[in-house]
mmCIF file of C-alpha atoms and ligand atoms in Angstrom:
data_model
loop_
_atom_site.group_PDB
_atom_site.id
_atom_site.type_symbol
_atom_site.label_atom_id
_atom_site.label_comp_id
_atom_site.label_asym_id
_atom_site.label_seq_id
_atom_site.Cartn_x
_atom_site.Cartn_y
_atom_site.Cartn_z
ATOM 1 C CA MET A 1 73.710 99.287 94.941
ATOM 2 C CA SER A 2 75.007 95.939 94.474
ATOM 3 C CA HIS A 3 75.170 94.010 91.112
ATOM 4 C CA LYS A 4 76.721 90.662 90.505
ATOM 5 C CA LEU A 5 79.193 90.668 87.727
ATOM 6 C CA SER A 6 76.945 89.520 84.918
ATOM 7 C CA SER A 7 78.028 87.283 81.852
ATOM 8 C CA THR A 8 76.492 89.960 79.495
ATOM 9 C CA VAL A 9 78.735 92.903 80.887
ATOM 10 C CA THR A 10 81.662 90.568 80.740
ATOM 11 C CA GLN A 11 80.945 89.594 77.141
ATOM 12 C CA VAL A 12 80.348 93.044 75.945
ATOM 13 C CA LEU A 13 83.674 94.142 77.381
ATOM 14 C CA ASN A 14 85.509 91.150 75.900
ATOM 15 C CA ILE A 15 84.250 91.905 72.308
ATOM 16 C CA LEU A 16 85.291 95.483 73.000
ATOM 17 C CA ASN A 17 88.606 94.710 74.340
ATOM 18 C CA ASP A 18 90.310 94.504 70.790
ATOM 19 C CA GLY A 19 89.961 98.343 70.747
ATOM 20 C CA THR A 20 88.228 98.678 67.429
ATOM 21 C CA SER A 21 84.588 99.900 66.674
ATOM 22 C CA HIS A 22 81.715 97.539 67.025
ATOM 23 C CA SER A 23 78.014 98.344 66.183
ATOM 24 C CA GLY A 24 75.354 97.811 68.869
ATOM 25 C CA ILE A 25 73.918 95.447 66.167
ATOM 26 C CA ASP A 26 76.757 93.320 65.784
ATOM 27 C CA ILE A 27 77.403 93.046 69.487
ATOM 28 C CA GLY A 28 73.802 92.022 70.161
ATOM 29 C CA ASN A 29 73.903 89.429 67.228
ATOM 30 C CA ALA A 30 76.970 87.901 68.799
ATOM 31 C CA LEU A 31 75.474 87.787 72.216
ATOM 32 C CA GLY A 32 71.933 86.969 71.259
ATOM 33 C CA ILE A 33 70.545 90.183 72.799
ATOM 34 C CA SER A 34 68.923 93.331 71.416
ATOM 35 C CA ARG A 35 70.705 96.481 70.288
ATOM 36 C CA THR A 36 68.861 98.249 73.210
ATOM 37 C CA ALA A 37 70.187 95.651 75.646
ATOM 38 C CA VAL A 38 73.715 96.586 74.429
ATOM 39 C CA TRP A 39 73.114 100.106 74.577
ATOM 40 C CA LYS A 40 71.859 99.663 78.292
ATOM 41 C CA VAL A 41 75.114 97.763 79.125
ATOM 42 C CA VAL A 42 77.285 100.624 77.833
ATOM 43 C CA LYS A 43 75.294 103.267 79.617
ATOM 44 C CA ARG A 44 75.898 101.372 82.860
ATOM 45 C CA LEU A 45 79.545 100.944 82.093
ATOM 46 C CA HIS A 46 79.779 104.832 81.612
ATOM 47 C CA LYS A 47 78.668 105.296 85.267
ATOM 48 C CA TYR A 48 81.989 103.804 86.175
ATOM 49 C CA ASN A 49 83.920 106.223 84.092
ATOM 50 C CA ILE A 50 84.867 103.596 81.622
ATOM 51 C CA ASP A 51 86.064 105.216 78.386
ATOM 52 C CA ILE A 52 83.664 103.611 75.859
ATOM 53 C CA GLN A 53 83.089 106.160 72.929
ATOM 54 C CA SER A 54 79.860 106.197 70.827
ATOM 55 C CA LYS A 55 80.928 106.679 67.268
ATOM 56 C CA PRO A 56 78.917 106.464 64.066
ATOM 57 C CA GLN A 57 80.637 102.981 63.349
ATOM 58 C CA GLY A 58 79.764 101.787 66.741
ATOM 59 C CA TYR A 59 81.193 101.365 70.290
ATOM 60 C CA GLN A 60 84.945 101.666 71.019
ATOM 61 C CA LEU A 61 86.863 100.899 74.134
ATOM 62 C CA LYS A 62 89.992 103.167 74.657
ATOM 63 C CA GLU A 63 91.937 100.757 76.880
ATOM 64 C CA PRO A 64 91.253 96.838 77.281
ATOM 65 C CA LEU A 65 89.863 95.880 80.703
ATOM 66 C CA LEU A 66 90.742 92.265 81.832
ATOM 67 C CA LEU A 67 87.792 91.619 84.148
ATOM 68 C CA LEU A 68 87.624 89.252 87.163
ATOM 69 C CA ASP A 69 86.692 85.571 86.259
ATOM 70 C CA GLN A 70 85.215 83.090 88.560
ATOM 71 C CA LYS A 71 86.671 80.178 86.377
ATOM 72 C CA LYS A 72 90.247 81.592 86.528
ATOM 73 C CA ILE A 73 90.084 82.046 90.410
ATOM 74 C CA GLU A 74 88.357 78.803 91.554
ATOM 75 C CA PRO A 75 91.240 76.512 90.775
ATOM 76 C CA PHE A 76 93.219 78.306 93.299
ATOM 77 C CA LEU A 77 90.693 77.364 96.016
ATOM 78 C CA SER A 78 91.397 73.805 97.211
ATOM 79 C CA ASP A 79 88.580 73.850 99.434
ATOM 80 C CA LYS A 80 85.407 73.605 97.372
ATOM 81 C CA LYS A 81 83.207 74.519 100.318
ATOM 82 C CA ILE A 82 84.412 78.076 100.219
ATOM 83 C CA SER A 83 81.929 80.377 98.378
ATOM 84 C CA LEU A 84 83.278 82.922 95.907
ATOM 85 C CA GLU A 85 81.130 85.852 95.009
ATOM 86 C CA ILE A 86 82.057 88.344 92.444
ATOM 87 C CA PHE A 87 80.308 91.626 92.009
ATOM 88 C CA GLU A 88 80.361 94.446 89.395
ATOM 89 C CA SER A 89 79.582 96.981 91.907
ATOM 90 C CA LEU A 90 79.197 97.046 95.733
ATOM 91 C CA GLU A 91 79.323 99.893 98.272
ATOM 92 C CA SER A 92 82.151 97.995 99.867
ATOM 93 C CA THR A 93 83.230 94.287 99.980
ATOM 94 C CA SER A 94 83.639 94.414 103.623
ATOM 95 C CA HIS A 95 80.250 95.984 104.247
ATOM 96 C CA TYR A 96 78.726 93.376 102.088
ATOM 97 C CA LEU A 97 80.230 90.300 104.135
ATOM 98 C CA LYS A 98 79.227 92.203 107.272
ATOM 99 C CA SER A 99 75.551 91.833 106.332
ATOM 100 C CA LYS A 100 75.993 88.151 105.970
ATOM 101 C CA MET A 101 77.173 87.396 109.237
ATOM 102 C CA PRO A 102 77.232 84.992 111.208
ATOM 103 C CA PHE A 103 79.082 82.840 108.302
ATOM 104 C CA LYS A 104 77.796 79.410 107.661
ATOM 105 C CA THR A 105 80.644 78.809 105.167
ATOM 106 C CA GLN A 106 83.692 80.691 104.470
ATOM 107 C CA THR A 107 82.994 83.459 101.987
ATOM 108 C CA ILE A 108 85.100 85.444 99.717
ATOM 109 C CA CYS A 109 83.841 88.479 98.108
ATOM 110 C CA LEU A 110 85.225 90.497 95.265
ATOM 111 C CA SER A 111 84.125 93.495 93.351
ATOM 112 C CA GLU A 112 85.042 95.494 90.096
ATOM 113 C CA TYR A 113 84.008 98.712 91.655
ATOM 114 C CA GLN A 114 83.245 100.046 95.295
ATOM 115 C CA SER A 115 81.086 102.964 95.712
ATOM 116 C CA LYS A 116 82.052 103.552 99.319
ATOM 117 C CA GLY A 117 85.380 101.776 99.582
ATOM 118 C CA ARG A 118 86.626 102.157 103.279
ATOM 119 C CA GLY A 119 90.144 102.518 104.476
ATOM 120 C CA ARG A 120 91.622 102.393 108.080
ATOM 121 C CA LEU A 121 90.656 105.214 110.597
ATOM 122 C CA GLY A 122 87.517 106.203 108.618
ATOM 123 C CA ARG A 123 89.370 107.172 105.479
ATOM 124 C CA LYS A 124 87.717 106.398 102.041
ATOM 125 C CA TRP A 125 89.488 103.933 99.596
ATOM 126 C CA VAL A 126 89.602 104.932 96.034
ATOM 127 C CA SER A 127 88.066 102.042 94.209
ATOM 128 C CA PRO A 128 87.829 102.683 90.201
ATOM 129 C CA PHE A 129 86.322 99.816 88.219
ATOM 130 C CA GLY A 130 88.180 97.046 86.757
ATOM 131 C CA ARG A 131 91.788 97.880 87.559
ATOM 132 C CA ASN A 132 92.534 96.830 91.111
ATOM 133 C CA ILE A 133 91.741 94.237 93.825
ATOM 134 C CA TYR A 134 89.110 94.819 96.417
ATOM 135 C CA CYS A 135 88.698 91.598 98.153
ATOM 136 C CA SER A 136 87.089 90.788 101.503
ATOM 137 C CA PHE A 137 86.864 87.262 103.097
ATOM 138 C CA SER A 138 85.395 85.939 106.439
ATOM 139 C CA GLY A 139 87.627 84.074 108.903
ATOM 140 C CA VAL A 140 86.722 82.097 111.990
ATOM 141 C CA PHE A 141 89.677 81.795 114.613
ATOM 142 C CA LYS A 142 89.931 79.501 117.578
ATOM 143 C CA LYS A 143 91.185 82.412 119.693
ATOM 144 C CA ASP A 144 90.013 85.093 122.090
ATOM 145 C CA ILE A 145 89.950 88.524 120.685
ATOM 146 C CA GLY A 146 92.846 89.570 122.824
ATOM 147 C CA GLU A 147 95.105 87.061 120.907
ATOM 148 C CA MET A 148 94.159 88.504 117.613
ATOM 149 C CA SER A 149 96.627 91.404 117.620
ATOM 150 C CA GLY A 150 99.008 89.670 115.123
ATOM 151 C CA LEU A 151 96.395 88.943 112.565
ATOM 152 C CA SER A 152 96.677 92.034 110.465
ATOM 153 C CA LEU A 153 100.398 91.574 110.306
ATOM 154 C CA VAL A 154 100.130 87.935 109.289
ATOM 155 C CA VAL A 155 97.640 88.849 106.551
ATOM 156 C CA ALA A 156 100.054 91.463 105.345
ATOM 157 C CA ILE A 157 102.971 89.039 105.331
ATOM 158 C CA LEU A 158 101.004 86.277 103.396
ATOM 159 C CA THR A 159 99.869 88.751 100.860
ATOM 160 C CA ALA A 160 103.357 90.143 100.412
ATOM 161 C CA ASN A 161 104.642 86.421 99.973
ATOM 162 C CA ALA A 162 101.961 85.732 97.325
ATOM 163 C CA LEU A 163 102.825 89.009 95.468
ATOM 164 C CA GLU A 164 106.295 88.397 95.331
ATOM 165 C CA ALA A 165 105.868 85.014 94.176
ATOM 166 C CA CYS A 166 103.635 86.296 91.229
ATOM 167 C CA ASN A 167 106.587 88.391 89.617
ATOM 168 C CA PRO A 168 110.388 88.664 90.553
ATOM 169 C CA LYS A 169 110.060 92.553 90.047
ATOM 170 C CA ILE A 170 107.649 92.970 92.832
ATOM 171 C CA LYS A 171 109.548 93.722 96.141
ATOM 172 C CA ILE A 172 107.094 94.533 98.818
ATOM 173 C CA GLN A 173 107.619 96.711 101.990
ATOM 174 C CA LEU A 174 105.304 96.521 104.958
ATOM 175 C CA LYS A 175 104.694 99.735 106.995
ATOM 176 C CA TRP A 176 103.248 98.733 110.394
ATOM 177 C CA PRO A 177 100.546 97.808 110.969
ATOM 178 C CA ASN A 178 99.567 96.755 107.516
ATOM 179 C CA ASP A 179 100.189 99.068 104.622
ATOM 180 C CA PHE A 180 101.848 97.769 101.384
ATOM 181 C CA TYR A 181 104.459 99.957 99.955
ATOM 182 C CA ILE A 182 106.730 99.714 96.935
ATOM 183 C CA ASN A 183 109.591 102.259 96.448
ATOM 184 C CA ASN A 184 108.292 104.094 99.541
ATOM 185 C CA ARG A 185 104.838 104.626 97.742
ATOM 186 C CA LYS A 186 101.602 103.156 99.080
ATOM 187 C CA MET A 187 100.449 100.162 96.926
ATOM 188 C CA GLY A 188 97.644 98.755 99.062
ATOM 189 C CA GLY A 189 96.212 98.326 102.612
ATOM 190 C CA ILE A 190 94.254 95.996 104.756
ATOM 191 C CA LEU A 191 91.172 96.638 106.979
ATOM 192 C CA ILE A 192 90.341 94.112 109.600
ATOM 193 C CA GLU A 193 87.115 93.899 111.699
ATOM 194 C CA LEU A 194 86.922 91.548 114.532
ATOM 195 C CA MET A 195 83.996 90.219 116.361
ATOM 196 C CA GLY A 196 84.366 88.222 119.387
ATOM 197 C CA GLU A 197 82.124 85.222 120.080
ATOM 198 C CA ALA A 198 81.158 83.124 122.820
ATOM 199 C CA TYR A 199 83.614 80.146 123.911
ATOM 200 C CA GLY A 200 86.803 82.037 122.862
ATOM 201 C CA ASN A 201 86.123 82.071 119.170
ATOM 202 C CA CYS A 202 86.507 85.037 117.061
ATOM 203 C CA GLN A 203 85.154 86.025 113.709
ATOM 204 C CA ALA A 204 87.144 88.416 111.240
ATOM 205 C CA ILE A 205 86.474 90.157 108.014
ATOM 206 C CA ILE A 206 89.537 90.774 106.268
ATOM 207 C CA GLY A 207 89.611 93.419 103.567
ATOM 208 C CA ILE A 208 92.519 93.710 101.084
ATOM 209 C CA GLY A 209 92.706 96.590 98.663
ATOM 210 C CA LEU A 210 95.544 96.660 96.120
ATOM 211 C CA ASN A 211 96.408 98.993 93.412
ATOM 212 C CA VAL A 212 96.992 96.684 90.285
ATOM 213 C CA ASN A 213 96.457 98.341 87.076
ATOM 214 C CA MET A 214 95.382 102.023 88.340
ATOM 215 C CA LYS A 215 96.100 104.999 86.021
ATOM 216 C CA ASP A 216 97.500 108.169 87.332
ATOM 217 C CA ILE A 217 94.447 110.163 86.562
ATOM 218 C CA GLU A 218 92.030 108.022 88.762
ATOM 219 C CA LEU A 219 93.853 109.000 92.008
ATOM 220 C CA VAL A 220 93.990 112.635 91.622
ATOM 221 C CA ASP A 221 92.369 113.108 95.106
ATOM 222 C CA LEU A 222 94.862 110.888 97.036
ATOM 223 C CA ASP A 223 96.748 112.630 99.663
ATOM 224 C CA GLN A 224 99.956 110.521 99.697
ATOM 225 C CA PRO A 225 102.462 109.101 97.068
ATOM 226 C CA TRP A 226 101.125 105.857 95.638
ATOM 227 C CA ILE A 227 101.993 103.161 93.185
ATOM 228 C CA SER A 228 100.394 100.356 91.371
ATOM 229 C CA LEU A 229 101.784 97.008 90.414
ATOM 230 C CA GLU A 230 101.631 97.653 86.853
ATOM 231 C CA HIS A 231 104.069 100.684 87.225
ATOM 232 C CA VAL A 232 106.543 98.161 88.810
ATOM 233 C CA VAL A 233 106.207 95.286 86.352
ATOM 234 C CA GLN A 234 105.686 97.766 83.313
ATOM 235 C CA GLU A 235 102.874 95.573 82.000
ATOM 236 C CA LYS A 236 99.131 95.007 82.573
ATOM 237 C CA LEU A 237 98.512 92.242 85.205
ATOM 238 C CA ASP A 238 95.804 89.563 85.329
ATOM 239 C CA ARG A 239 94.103 90.189 88.614
ATOM 240 C CA ASN A 240 92.491 86.757 88.561
ATOM 241 C CA ILE A 241 96.041 85.110 88.937
ATOM 242 C CA ILE A 242 97.097 87.654 91.635
ATOM 243 C CA ILE A 243 94.091 87.098 93.692
ATOM 244 C CA GLY A 244 94.114 83.255 93.234
ATOM 245 C CA ASN A 245 97.639 83.302 94.444
ATOM 246 C CA ILE A 246 96.940 85.499 97.536
ATOM 247 C CA LEU A 247 93.733 83.457 98.472
ATOM 248 C CA LEU A 248 95.865 80.147 98.092
ATOM 249 C CA THR A 249 98.764 81.398 100.413
ATOM 250 C CA MET A 250 96.225 83.088 102.705
ATOM 251 C CA LEU A 251 94.088 80.212 103.535
ATOM 252 C CA GLU A 252 96.908 77.885 104.227
ATOM 253 C CA GLY A 253 98.860 80.580 106.168
ATOM 254 C CA LEU A 254 95.873 81.423 108.333
ATOM 255 C CA GLU A 255 95.511 77.869 109.446
ATOM 256 C CA VAL A 256 99.133 78.112 110.614
ATOM 257 C CA PHE A 257 98.298 81.529 112.442
ATOM 258 C CA ASN A 258 95.098 79.754 114.066
ATOM 259 C CA HIS A 259 97.269 76.942 115.582
ATOM 260 C CA LYS A 260 100.673 78.707 116.167
ATOM 261 C CA GLY A 261 99.949 82.357 116.307
ATOM 262 C CA LEU A 262 101.984 85.221 115.276
ATOM 263 C CA GLU A 263 105.390 83.698 116.503
ATOM 264 C CA VAL A 264 106.243 81.791 113.623
ATOM 265 C CA PHE A 265 105.902 84.677 111.295
ATOM 266 C CA LEU A 266 108.042 87.128 113.212
ATOM 267 C CA ALA A 267 111.232 86.664 110.949
ATOM 268 C CA GLU A 268 109.220 87.236 107.897
ATOM 269 C CA TRP A 269 107.939 90.671 109.266
ATOM 270 C CA GLU A 270 111.570 91.543 109.678
ATOM 271 C CA LYS A 271 112.234 90.967 106.020
ATOM 272 C CA TYR A 272 109.543 93.297 105.062
ATOM 273 C CA ASP A 273 109.632 96.046 107.699
ATOM 274 C CA LEU A 274 109.964 99.507 106.052
ATOM 275 C CA LEU A 275 110.215 101.149 109.473
ATOM 276 C CA LYS A 276 112.953 99.216 111.164
ATOM 277 C CA ASN A 277 115.548 101.308 112.578
ATOM 278 C CA GLN A 278 113.996 104.398 110.817
ATOM 279 C CA LYS A 279 112.765 107.621 112.422
ATOM 280 C CA VAL A 280 109.098 107.459 112.552
ATOM 281 C CA SER A 281 106.072 109.435 113.843
ATOM 282 C CA LEU A 282 103.091 107.625 115.254
ATOM 283 C CA ASP A 283 99.889 109.193 115.499
ATOM 284 C CA ILE A 284 97.808 107.734 118.400
ATOM 285 C CA GLY A 285 94.269 109.261 118.275
ATOM 286 C CA GLY A 286 95.495 112.820 117.857
ATOM 287 C CA SER A 287 98.806 112.732 119.876
ATOM 288 C CA LYS A 288 102.025 112.101 118.104
ATOM 289 C CA VAL A 289 105.001 109.982 119.286
ATOM 290 C CA VAL A 290 108.405 110.414 117.414
ATOM 291 C CA GLY A 291 111.340 108.206 117.782
ATOM 292 C CA ILE A 292 113.265 105.232 116.114
ATOM 293 C CA SER A 293 111.276 102.219 115.152
ATOM 294 C CA ARG A 294 112.811 99.024 116.618
ATOM 295 C CA GLY A 295 110.626 96.502 114.977
ATOM 296 C CA ILE A 296 107.737 94.654 116.761
ATOM 297 C CA ASP A 297 107.472 92.312 119.552
ATOM 298 C CA HIS A 298 105.952 88.877 119.898
ATOM 299 C CA GLN A 299 102.316 90.254 120.139
ATOM 300 C CA GLY A 300 102.934 92.339 117.007
ATOM 301 C CA PHE A 301 103.076 95.771 118.850
ATOM 302 C CA LEU A 302 105.345 98.314 117.326
ATOM 303 C CA LEU A 303 108.554 99.145 119.389
ATOM 304 C CA VAL A 304 109.545 102.829 119.268
ATOM 305 C CA GLU A 305 112.760 104.111 121.099
ATOM 306 C CA ASN A 306 112.468 107.662 122.389
ATOM 307 C CA ALA A 307 115.269 110.148 122.575
ATOM 308 C CA ALA A 308 116.392 109.163 126.162
ATOM 309 C CA GLY A 309 116.650 105.600 124.722
ATOM 310 C CA SER A 310 113.862 103.787 126.340
ATOM 311 C CA ILE A 311 111.580 101.710 124.394
ATOM 312 C CA GLN A 312 107.596 102.147 124.360
ATOM 313 C CA LYS A 313 105.326 99.699 122.635
ATOM 314 C CA PHE A 314 102.157 100.586 120.698
ATOM 315 C CA SER A 315 99.254 98.371 119.989
ATOM 316 C CA TYR A 316 97.519 100.783 117.283
ATOM 317 C CA GLY A 317 98.294 104.039 115.551
ATOM 318 C CA ASP A 318 99.130 105.390 112.062
ATOM 319 C CA THR A 319 102.757 105.436 111.245
ATOM 320 C CA SER A 320 104.882 107.574 108.879
ATOM 321 C CA LEU A 321 108.424 107.726 107.955
ATOM 322 C CA LEU A 322 110.281 110.907 109.004
ATOM 323 C CA LYS A 323 113.176 112.322 106.926
ATOM 324 C CA ASP A 324 116.017 113.022 109.011
HETATM 325 C C1 BTN B 1 93.840 101.099 104.377
HETATM 326 O O1 BTN B 1 93.510 102.183 104.827
HETATM 327 O O2 BTN B 1 95.131 101.141 103.989
HETATM 328 C C2 BTN B 1 93.098 99.886 104.348
HETATM 329 C C3 BTN B 1 92.372 99.736 102.827
HETATM 330 C C4 BTN B 1 91.374 98.450 102.719
HETATM 331 C C5 BTN B 1 90.673 98.649 101.448
HETATM 332 C C6 BTN B 1 89.963 97.358 101.168
HETATM 333 S S1 BTN B 1 89.299 97.113 99.722
HETATM 334 C C7 BTN B 1 88.397 95.910 99.982
HETATM 335 C C8 BTN B 1 87.912 96.115 101.333
HETATM 336 N N1 BTN B 1 86.596 96.873 101.093
HETATM 337 C C9 BTN B 1 86.782 98.111 101.726
HETATM 338 O O3 BTN B 1 85.822 98.931 101.786
HETATM 339 N N2 BTN B 1 87.902 98.232 102.277
HETATM 340 C C10 BTN B 1 88.590 97.154 102.219
#
């Protein structure tokens, strides 16, 4: 089910954000809606596991939630022709954009919640309401699909640049091809879907998922160590500012990639590379390669040195850092 983020939901949560109890009648009066309409909003929010308690004095929100806000993000988008769509709930932001292809204008889609968030290699992406960034956007590149191998690395570099500029405590590591790590724990990832077009053009749906204000309890079924930005900076972050900065950096940076390719970003990758000169394991569709990572080549392929000292390169795969 897809729901656009409605101003009623936002306003109800804004009233409850002070953490005190508010009766349905008071909330209704403030917003010009009935008590039943307020109850319906609360019931809907309960479906996302939001902790709103119903007490005799009224409704009370356990922890404040700072929602996505079109007005806060739009000033970061210099090109006014870009369309920004914000949802309360979607199956997946990338799936939604796919249904809108071919794109007439550049579209950015954000959602507070994803019911079927997708990760790389068919994995699921845990997407609780109102805490993280789930963002997909369309891109059209004047490149043949074969020249697009560097795109996911460039998206990772640009996102890392934007995050580090948001707060000096944030220090990103990138795990090839495009996982965001902090202190050796996964903070986010990128999912890119490419569609070749006639005349050497290429369309992409670029999906970015970042753990921003995620609480421990929400990730119990995750199979690897994880971290969210809130853990690092020790305070709640306004996702609007973070996403605004990412989009600003991304739209400019992807223009550079469109004209100059991966080459001009290689030095930056080096700065963030989590795997360089480390012992790694690479899963390539079931078979495993173990060796020392020697960075990437000019196409963005991973270079792995085997025990005999020869270097192999890989265009895809799932990497993990091995302890000696
Ligand atoms: C990974 O496996 O590391 C990639 C995760 C990508 C998740 C993002 S969230 C926004 C977009 N919508 C999805 O369903 N997936 C991507």
